[in-house]
């Protein structure tokens, strides 16, 4: 799961989270910034391969 | 949308924009701590996995009935988004974040195009032919947990989804 509020998602018990540094309402970056979008999706999929409990920070 | 809902929406969006720390604390206070959830493990390589999106940003087809923002404690019904939907087919209905950016480019809350590119590149096995849109602004999650989530789980099991990517609003 992408998270904008990591403390909140931690409490919900989501097994894997990718903390992104974007604004609320823009979890995959700014409109038409498809480069960032691709990085977010890539990093989310990398996260899916990691053990439950993994918490990653988005890397630009 | 009723005037009361419009005012509530404007106040909420202004609160989260101007006081992000207080907004975080407010949200944290209204989330129940979950423990003892089952372990989930990816059983095969990504290149063989079917991947679905689940968004709580209020994503739905333009032809669908929008989420009812006037309902209390929030519209918990689900919207199914077909895998062949394009950005032009989609819109968002929500009240707790500024919708301007998501309405300009829905991929910021629903990156289906990027998933399709990864499928074409062979990095994932397939993009699911169904995805889910939910309205995440629900303070009391009783109906979500009892009705909406079991529906989603059953649908994803029937469709043999291996990976669900959750995207908030």
XYZ file of N, CA and C in Angstrom:
687
model
N 0.835 -1.192 0.000
C 0.000 0.000 0.000
C 0.874 1.248 0.000
N 0.420 2.238 -0.775
C 1.072 3.545 -0.694
C 0.551 4.219 0.566
N 1.425 4.886 1.299
C 0.925 5.658 2.435
C 1.442 7.086 2.403
N 0.521 7.992 2.736
C 0.871 9.403 2.918
C 0.927 9.722 4.407
N 0.308 8.847 5.206
C 0.249 9.017 6.668
C 0.750 7.721 7.312
N 2.066 7.526 7.386
C 2.600 6.230 7.828
C 2.166 5.798 9.231
N 1.976 6.743 10.142
C 1.537 6.363 11.497
C 0.152 5.722 11.448
N -0.666 6.263 10.554
C -2.044 5.769 10.433
C -2.051 4.369 9.832
N -1.315 4.174 8.747
C -1.325 2.851 8.099
C -0.662 1.798 8.981
N 0.322 2.219 9.759
C 0.961 1.276 10.695
C -0.093 0.713 11.654
N -0.957 1.605 12.116
C -1.989 1.207 13.084
C -3.017 0.250 12.463
N -3.236 0.377 11.141
C -4.243 -0.479 10.491
C -3.706 -1.877 10.208
N -2.404 -2.078 10.386
C -1.837 -3.406 10.199
C -1.615 -3.798 8.749
N -1.583 -2.818 7.844
C -1.299 -3.119 6.424
C 0.057 -3.826 6.341
N 0.146 -4.958 5.628
C 1.382 -5.746 5.687
C 2.623 -5.070 5.099
N 2.430 -4.271 4.058
C 3.601 -3.642 3.423
C 3.225 -2.214 3.021
N 4.089 -1.254 3.349
C 3.765 0.128 2.960
C 4.951 0.821 2.303
N 4.609 1.645 1.340
C 5.577 2.520 0.677
C 5.193 3.951 1.045
N 6.030 4.593 1.845
C 5.742 5.968 2.282
C 6.224 6.934 1.198
N 5.290 7.698 0.646
C 5.652 8.653 -0.412
C 5.605 10.079 0.136
N 6.460 10.966 -0.397
C 6.551 12.319 0.165
C 5.628 13.323 -0.534
N 4.501 12.846 -1.059
C 3.630 13.720 -1.840
C 2.477 14.255 -0.986
N 1.721 15.183 -1.611
C 0.610 15.803 -0.880
C -0.601 14.871 -0.845
N -1.483 15.117 0.125
C -2.744 14.371 0.187
C -3.480 14.542 -1.143
N -4.054 13.460 -1.630
C -4.774 13.525 -2.901
C -3.883 13.300 -4.101
N -2.571 13.180 -3.868
C -1.632 12.948 -4.977
C -0.669 11.810 -4.618
N -1.200 10.634 -4.276
C -0.331 9.554 -3.783
C 0.695 9.056 -4.789
N 0.448 9.308 -6.082
C 1.427 8.865 -7.098
C 2.098 10.061 -7.764
N 2.136 11.201 -7.096
C 2.845 12.368 -7.628
C 1.920 13.378 -8.295
N 2.542 14.314 -9.009
C 1.796 15.421 -9.614
C 1.147 14.995 -10.938
N 0.071 15.688 -11.349
C -0.567 15.348 -12.625
C 0.430 15.366 -13.790
N 0.331 14.384 -14.636
C 1.119 14.245 -15.868
C 2.614 14.019 -15.637
N 3.019 13.788 -14.392
C 4.406 13.417 -14.100
C 4.495 11.883 -14.160
N 4.521 11.382 -15.381
C 4.436 9.929 -15.563
C 5.721 9.206 -15.165
N 6.830 9.941 -15.151
C 8.099 9.344 -14.700
C 7.998 8.947 -13.228
N 7.489 9.864 -12.429
C 7.310 9.579 -10.995
C 6.299 8.459 -10.804
N 5.232 8.519 -11.588
C 4.178 7.502 -11.480
C 4.764 6.098 -11.656
N 5.627 5.993 -12.676
C 6.224 4.694 -12.991
C 7.117 4.223 -11.835
N 7.873 5.173 -11.263
C 8.748 4.809 -10.123
C 7.920 4.326 -8.941
N 6.810 5.011 -8.677
C 5.959 4.618 -7.540
C 5.433 3.197 -7.745
N 4.931 2.915 -8.930
C 4.354 1.584 -9.192
C 5.448 0.516 -9.113
N 6.613 0.829 -9.677
C 7.749 -0.093 -9.605
C 8.098 -0.431 -8.162
N 8.202 0.623 -7.337
C 8.604 0.421 -5.938
C 7.520 -0.318 -5.150
N 6.266 -0.097 -5.524
C 5.167 -0.837 -4.889
C 5.278 -2.321 -5.202
N 5.600 -2.629 -6.448
C 5.721 -4.037 -6.842
C 6.940 -4.694 -6.187
N 8.026 -3.937 -6.068
C 9.210 -4.467 -5.350
C 8.814 -4.818 -3.917
N 7.991 -3.948 -3.348
C 7.539 -4.140 -1.971
C 6.725 -5.428 -1.828
N 5.949 -5.746 -2.864
C 5.099 -6.947 -2.817
C 5.941 -8.214 -2.637
N 7.191 -8.158 -3.072
C 8.063 -9.342 -2.979
C 8.722 -9.462 -1.603
N 8.600 -8.419 -0.816
C 9.265 -8.417 0.501
C 8.358 -9.042 1.570
N 8.948 -9.432 2.698
C 8.141 -10.058 3.752
C 7.101 -9.100 4.330
N 6.025 -9.671 4.879
C 5.023 -8.850 5.563
C 5.715 -8.069 6.677
N 5.282 -6.833 6.861
C 5.906 -5.980 7.873
C 6.918 -5.012 7.274
N 7.177 -5.151 5.954
C 8.162 -4.253 5.311
C 7.603 -2.839 5.185
N 8.443 -1.870 5.540
C 8.088 -0.448 5.433
C 9.171 0.236 4.622
N 8.831 0.715 3.427
C 9.835 1.361 2.581
C 9.527 2.845 2.416
N 10.605 3.604 2.166
C 10.469 5.022 1.837
C 10.657 5.154 0.330
N 9.844 5.984 -0.306
C 9.959 6.208 -1.750
C 11.338 6.786 -2.090
N 11.968 6.227 -3.125
C 13.270 6.747 -3.580
C 13.090 7.419 -4.928
N 13.543 8.658 -5.014
C 13.392 9.406 -6.269
C 14.465 9.026 -7.280
N -24.655 17.160 -4.190
C -24.128 17.243 -2.842
C -24.862 18.348 -2.062
N -25.251 18.001 -0.828
C -25.954 18.986 -0.011
C -24.991 20.097 0.419
N -25.541 21.289 0.694
C -24.702 22.415 1.120
C -23.895 22.071 2.376
N -24.542 21.351 3.271
C -23.871 20.971 4.524
C -22.618 20.127 4.217
N -22.755 19.204 3.237
C -21.630 18.356 2.856
C -20.527 19.196 2.204
N -20.939 20.161 1.370
C -19.950 21.034 0.701
C -19.121 21.795 1.731
N -19.796 22.323 2.740
C -19.095 23.095 3.785
C -18.145 22.170 4.561
N -18.652 20.984 4.894
C -17.832 20.003 5.621
C -16.579 19.648 4.810
N -16.782 19.464 3.494
C -15.673 19.120 2.609
C -14.631 20.245 2.577
N -15.102 21.481 2.394
C -14.169 22.615 2.319
C -13.369 22.769 3.611
N -14.051 22.625 4.737
C -13.372 22.752 6.032
C -12.338 21.637 6.216
N -12.711 20.424 5.817
C -11.802 19.280 5.982
C -10.553 19.436 5.121
N -10.758 19.843 3.863
C -9.619 20.005 2.952
C -8.696 21.127 3.464
N -9.296 22.225 3.928
C -8.500 23.336 4.462
C -7.736 22.895 5.714
N -8.376 22.094 6.540
C -7.748 21.588 7.773
C -6.521 20.734 7.434
N -6.684 19.802 6.487
C -5.569 18.907 6.157
C -4.427 19.649 5.468
N -4.777 20.683 4.674
C -3.732 21.453 3.968
C -2.947 22.354 4.917
N -3.673 23.012 5.816
C -3.040 24.029 6.663
C -2.483 23.491 7.975
N -3.042 22.371 8.408
C -2.586 21.799 9.688
C -2.319 20.301 9.525
N -1.322 19.940 8.681
C -1.103 18.512 8.372
C -0.824 17.653 9.606
N -0.108 18.199 10.579
C 0.210 17.415 11.766
C -1.049 17.132 12.589
N -1.861 18.160 12.746
C -3.116 17.992 13.489
C -4.050 17.034 12.741
N -4.045 17.127 11.405
C -4.877 16.232 10.594
C -4.427 14.786 10.784
N -3.101 14.600 10.783
C -2.540 13.253 10.991
C -2.978 12.708 12.361
N -2.872 13.551 13.383
C -3.238 13.115 14.734
C -4.727 12.813 14.848
N -5.531 13.639 14.181
C -6.984 13.435 14.195
C -7.316 12.080 13.550
N -6.699 11.831 12.396
C -6.965 10.579 11.674
C -6.501 9.385 12.499
N -5.316 9.534 13.076
C -4.735 8.455 13.893
C -5.671 8.075 15.046
N -6.263 9.098 15.639
C -7.156 8.886 16.777
C -8.408 8.098 16.375
N -8.822 8.252 15.110
C -10.060 7.608 14.660
C -9.832 6.279 13.940
N -8.612 5.763 14.023
C -8.319 4.464 13.394
C -8.144 3.424 14.495
N -8.828 2.301 14.339
C -8.682 1.218 15.317
C -7.411 0.434 15.028
N -6.669 0.116 16.086
C -5.437 -0.660 15.900
C -5.796 -2.112 15.580
N -5.220 -2.606 14.513
C -5.485 -3.984 14.093
C -4.283 -4.850 14.456
N -4.571 -5.995 15.046
C -3.485 -6.922 15.371
C -3.895 -8.334 14.947
N -2.914 -9.199 14.865
C -3.202 -10.599 14.575
C -3.691 -10.860 13.160
N -3.338 -9.985 12.224
C -3.768 -10.200 10.840
C -2.961 -11.348 10.229
N -3.561 -12.102 9.300
C -2.830 -13.244 8.731
C -1.621 -12.807 7.909
N -0.589 -13.610 7.973
C 0.631 -13.358 7.185
C 0.313 -13.508 5.696
N 0.826 -12.626 4.891
C 0.624 -12.748 3.446
C 1.978 -12.887 2.770
N 2.074 -13.851 1.897
C 3.349 -14.099 1.217
C 3.096 -14.257 -0.279
N 3.932 -13.620 -1.073
C 3.817 -13.754 -2.525
C 4.312 -15.146 -2.927
N 3.441 -15.889 -3.607
C 3.743 -17.303 -3.848
C 4.508 -17.552 -5.147
N 4.604 -16.538 -6.010
C 5.314 -16.759 -7.281
C 5.972 -15.469 -7.750
N 6.827 -15.542 -8.778
C 7.503 -14.322 -9.245
C 6.499 -13.303 -9.802
N 6.861 -12.024 -9.698
C 5.976 -10.967 -10.205
C 5.644 -11.153 -11.680
N 6.613 -11.700 -12.408
C 6.405 -11.876 -13.855
C 5.303 -12.896 -14.160
N 4.833 -13.584 -13.108
C 3.729 -14.540 -13.295
C 2.466 -14.105 -12.543
N 2.525 -12.930 -11.922
C 1.416 -12.505 -11.054
C 0.382 -11.656 -11.790
N -0.875 -11.838 -11.378
C -1.954 -10.966 -11.855
C -2.132 -9.859 -10.813
N -2.094 -8.630 -11.259
C -2.053 -7.490 -10.337
C -3.312 -6.622 -10.487
N -3.892 -6.260 -9.335
C -5.082 -5.390 -9.337
C -4.815 -4.138 -8.509
N -5.560 -3.092 -8.834
C -5.496 -1.856 -8.048
C -6.731 -1.768 -7.150
N -6.523 -1.239 -5.952
C -7.645 -0.936 -5.059
C -7.396 0.475 -4.541
N -8.272 1.372 -4.931
C -8.088 2.768 -4.537
C -9.188 3.206 -3.584
N -8.798 3.943 -2.547
C -9.803 4.525 -1.642
C -9.985 6.022 -1.924
N -9.541 6.445 -3.115
C -9.616 7.861 -3.478
C -10.938 8.225 -4.155
N -11.902 7.300 -4.104
C -13.207 7.598 -4.710
C -13.212 7.454 -6.224
N -12.373 6.552 -6.740
C -12.284 6.354 -8.199
C -13.479 5.524 -8.682
N -14.034 5.915 -9.828
C -15.090 5.112 -10.461
C -15.213 5.508 -11.928
N -15.917 4.670 -12.676
C -16.193 5.000 -14.079
C -17.107 6.228 -14.126
N -16.923 7.060 -15.136
C -17.810 8.225 -15.280
C -19.260 7.793 -15.451
N -19.442 6.577 -15.976
C -20.803 6.075 -16.207
C -21.421 5.453 -14.952
N -20.625 5.270 -13.896
C -21.128 4.695 -12.651
C -21.881 5.746 -11.830
N -22.692 5.260 -10.880
C -23.299 6.181 -9.905
C -22.171 6.654 -8.983
N -21.978 7.970 -8.836
C -20.899 8.453 -7.957
C -21.133 8.036 -6.502
N -20.096 8.048 -5.694
C -20.262 7.790 -4.261
C -21.162 8.884 -3.677
N -22.032 8.482 -2.764
C -22.972 9.426 -2.164
C -22.300 10.102 -0.962
N -21.865 11.333 -1.173
C -21.102 12.034 -0.134
C -21.991 12.539 1.002
N -23.279 12.524 0.781
C -24.198 13.000 1.821
C -24.517 11.935 2.860
N -24.129 10.694 2.585
C -24.431 9.615 3.525
C -23.561 9.709 4.770
N -24.152 9.372 5.910
C -23.373 9.285 7.146
C -23.416 7.839 7.630
N -22.284 7.197 7.969
C -20.931 7.739 8.126
C -20.077 7.652 6.862
N -20.674 7.527 5.679
C -19.900 7.473 4.439
C -20.390 6.338 3.557
N -20.303 6.522 2.248
C -20.765 5.519 1.286
C -19.741 4.382 1.217
N -20.143 3.200 1.711
C -19.190 2.080 1.769
C -19.311 1.150 0.564
N -20.150 1.506 -0.406
C -20.339 0.613 -1.559
C -19.083 0.593 -2.427
N -18.951 -0.489 -3.196
C -17.737 -0.617 -4.021
C -18.060 -0.313 -5.487
N -17.051 0.128 -6.205
C -17.173 0.322 -7.649
C -16.131 -0.572 -8.316
N -16.579 -1.333 -9.301
C -15.643 -2.178 -10.048
C -15.194 -1.414 -11.289
N -13.884 -1.348 -11.464
C -13.322 -0.678 -12.638
C -12.743 -1.757 -13.555
N -13.240 -1.880 -14.761
C -12.706 -2.916 -15.655
C -11.263 -2.622 -16.076
N -10.526 -3.686 -16.332
C -9.108 -3.541 -16.671
C -8.855 -2.772 -17.950
N -9.846 -2.730 -18.840
C -9.615 -2.008 -20.103
C -10.063 -0.540 -20.018
N -10.392 -0.074 -18.803
C -10.782 1.343 -18.662
C -9.574 2.238 -18.922
N -9.816 3.335 -19.616
C -8.730 4.305 -19.849
C -8.912 5.474 -18.879
N -7.898 6.332 -18.827
C -7.988 7.499 -17.928
C -9.238 8.332 -18.241
N -9.585 8.399 -19.519
C -10.740 9.212 -19.933
C -12.064 8.633 -19.427
N -12.054 7.352 -19.106
C -13.288 6.707 -18.631
C -13.516 6.939 -17.140
N -12.497 7.436 -16.448
C -12.533 7.470 -14.980
C -12.700 8.875 -14.419
N -13.252 8.922 -13.212
C -13.310 10.182 -12.475
C -13.218 9.864 -10.982
N -13.240 10.885 -10.154
C -13.157 10.685 -8.710
C -14.279 11.462 -8.005
N -14.836 10.844 -6.955
C -15.821 11.516 -6.104
C -15.367 11.323 -4.664
N -15.037 12.402 -4.016
C -14.522 12.342 -2.646
C -14.768 13.698 -2.009
N -14.581 13.803 -0.715
C -14.796 15.101 -0.066
C -13.683 15.490 0.905
N -12.696 14.609 1.124
C -11.678 14.905 2.132
C -10.304 15.185 1.551
N -10.201 15.355 0.234
C -8.951 15.856 -0.351
C -9.298 16.726 -1.554
N -8.371 17.555 -1.970
C -8.587 18.457 -3.087
C -8.579 17.649 -4.394
N -9.718 17.645 -5.086
C -9.880 16.769 -6.254
C -9.309 17.333 -7.556
N -8.872 18.587 -7.533
C -8.480 19.230 -8.795
C -7.429 18.416 -9.566
N -6.378 17.977 -8.857
C -5.293 17.255 -9.535
C -5.753 15.897 -10.046
N -6.511 15.171 -9.231
C -6.958 13.828 -9.627
C -7.948 13.896 -10.787
N -8.719 14.963 -10.861
C -9.662 15.086 -11.980
C -8.921 15.416 -13.276
N -7.782 16.119 -13.154
C -6.967 16.427 -14.343
C -6.302 15.175 -14.881
N -5.822 14.319 -13.944
C -5.054 13.133 -14.330
C -5.322 12.038 -13.282
N -6.243 11.132 -13.622
C -6.647 10.115 -12.635
C -5.524 9.141 -12.295
N -4.463 9.112 -13.102
C -3.380 8.162 -12.789
C -2.666 8.535 -11.487
N -2.873 9.745 -10.968
C -2.214 10.088 -9.698
C -2.859 9.353 -8.510
N -4.069 8.837 -8.726
C -4.697 7.996 -7.688
C -5.000 6.586 -8.195
N -4.803 6.368 -9.503
C -5.175 5.067 -10.086
C -4.249 4.784 -11.275
N -3.027 4.322 -10.977
C -2.003 4.221 -12.040
C -2.158 2.982 -12.931
N -3.300 2.836 -13.532
C -3.576 1.636 -14.336
C -2.743 1.631 -15.624
N -2.515 2.813 -16.180
C -1.727 2.884 -17.414
C -0.305 2.373 -17.181
N 0.266 2.743 -16.041
C 1.630 2.313 -15.716
C 1.675 0.794 -15.501
N 0.621 0.241 -14.915
C 0.566 -1.223 -14.760
C 0.517 -1.908 -16.121
N -0.240 -1.329 -17.042
C -0.344 -1.918 -18.392
C 1.019 -1.905 -19.084
N 1.769 -0.836 -18.871
C 3.116 -0.759 -19.462
C 4.015 -1.856 -18.896
N 3.885 -2.115 -17.600
C 4.703 -3.159 -16.969
C 4.296 -4.551 -17.450
N 3.026 -4.704 -17.743
C 2.553 -5.980 -18.309
C 3.173 -6.176 -19.699
N 3.142 -5.100 -20.498
C 3.720 -5.189 -21.847
C 5.216 -5.475 -21.802
N 5.881 -4.934 -20.775
C 7.333 -5.148 -20.634
C 7.653 -6.509 -20.019
N 6.626 -7.246 -19.612
C 6.829 -8.579 -19.043
C 7.256 -8.565 -17.583
N 7.162 -7.392 -16.946
C 7.592 -7.315 -15.537
C 6.543 -7.883 -14.587
N 5.271 -7.796 -14.991
C 4.221 -8.498 -14.234
C 3.530 -9.450 -15.209
N 2.868 -10.468 -14.641
C 2.225 -11.449 -15.514
C 1.072 -10.838 -16.292
N 0.158 -10.164 -15.565
C -1.024 -9.576 -16.211
C -1.644 -8.510 -15.326
N -2.277 -7.544 -15.983
C -3.099 -6.589 -15.255
C -4.474 -7.237 -15.103
N -5.017 -7.174 -13.907
C -6.328 -7.773 -13.665
C -7.388 -7.155 -14.585
N -8.418 -7.930 -14.866
C -9.517 -7.339 -15.653
C -10.559 -6.673 -14.748
N -10.318 -6.701 -13.419
C -11.158 -5.918 -12.502
C -10.282 -5.214 -11.452
N -10.682 -4.008 -11.125
C -10.011 -3.225 -10.076
C -11.123 -2.618 -9.220
N -10.738 -2.060 -8.074
C -11.772 -1.594 -7.138
C -11.584 -0.117 -6.765
N -12.701 0.586 -6.774
C -12.724 1.957 -6.277
C -13.588 2.016 -5.030
N -13.077 2.662 -3.998
C -13.814 2.850 -2.750
C -13.727 4.311 -2.327
N -14.689 4.726 -1.526
C -14.622 6.051 -0.912
C -14.021 5.859 0.478
N -12.834 6.412 0.681
C -12.104 6.138 1.918
C -12.449 7.036 3.099
N -13.315 7.998 2.884
C -13.589 8.951 3.964
C -14.691 8.484 4.899
N -14.494 7.317 5.499
C -15.534 6.735 6.348
C -15.044 6.659 7.791
N -15.756 7.331 8.672
C -15.304 7.399 10.057
C -15.628 6.117 10.819
N -16.801 5.525 10.522
C -17.178 4.281 11.192
C -17.076 3.158 10.160
N -16.122 2.259 10.356
C -15.811 1.277 9.305
C -16.594 -0.032 9.451
N -17.604 -0.045 10.308
C -18.346 -1.290 10.544
C -18.858 -1.917 9.240
N -19.530 -1.122 8.407
C -20.101 -1.667 7.165
C -19.024 -2.006 6.141
N -17.944 -1.251 6.167
C -16.828 -1.541 5.237
C -16.268 -2.925 5.557
N -16.041 -3.158 6.852
C -15.426 -4.428 7.261
C -16.399 -5.600 7.080
N -17.691 -5.364 7.357
C -18.661 -6.461 7.302
C -19.158 -6.750 5.887
N -19.192 -5.718 5.023
C -19.798 -5.915 3.704
C -18.821 -5.675 2.544
N -18.190 -4.502 2.519
C -17.405 -4.123 1.336
C -16.154 -4.983 1.171
N -15.386 -5.117 2.243
C -14.120 -5.851 2.116
C -14.343 -7.328 1.769
N -15.311 -8.019 2.436
C -15.570 -9.404 2.000
C -15.946 -9.507 0.522
N -16.696 -8.518 0.012
C -17.039 -8.530 -1.427
C -15.790 -8.434 -2.289
N -14.892 -7.536 -1.887
C -13.652 -7.340 -2.649
C -12.792 -8.606 -2.592
N -12.678 -9.173 -1.395
C -11.856 -10.383 -1.228
C -12.401 -11.514 -2.102
N -13.713 -11.682 -2.089
C -14.315 -12.756 -2.888
C -14.065 -12.522 -4.381
N -14.257 -11.276 -4.802
C -14.033 -10.945 -6.217
C -12.582 -11.219 -6.614
N -11.648 -10.754 -5.778
C -10.227 -10.939 -6.091
C -9.844 -12.429 -6.064
N -10.454 -13.187 -5.145
C -10.169 -14.636 -5.117
C -10.703 -15.291 -6.389
N -11.932 -14.951 -6.769
C -12.525 -15.527 -7.982
C -11.725 -15.183 -9.227
N -11.165 -14.000 -9.236
C -10.394 -13.543 -10.398
C -8.925 -13.960 -10.315
N -8.590 -14.690 -9.258
C -7.235 -15.203 -9.047
C -6.174 -14.085 -9.076
N -6.476 -13.032 -8.310
C -5.533 -11.915 -8.180
C -4.408 -12.338 -7.221
N -3.169 -12.108 -7.643
C -2.021 -12.453 -6.792
C -1.556 -11.264 -5.958
N -1.641 -10.064 -6.539
C -1.136 -8.867 -5.848
C -2.178 -7.750 -5.965
N -2.525 -7.158 -4.823
C -3.408 -5.989 -4.836
C -2.608 -4.783 -4.368
N -2.562 -3.764 -5.212
C -1.846 -2.529 -4.850
C -2.871 -1.532 -4.322
N -2.692 -1.118 -3.072
C -3.652 -0.210 -2.428
C -3.168 1.227 -2.541
N -4.040 2.072 -3.056
C -3.678 3.477 -3.263
C -4.683 4.362 -2.544
N -4.219 5.214 -1.630
C -5.149 6.095 -0.899
C -5.466 7.360 -1.702
N -6.220 8.265 -1.070
C -6.511 9.536 -1.733
C -5.698 10.654 -1.149
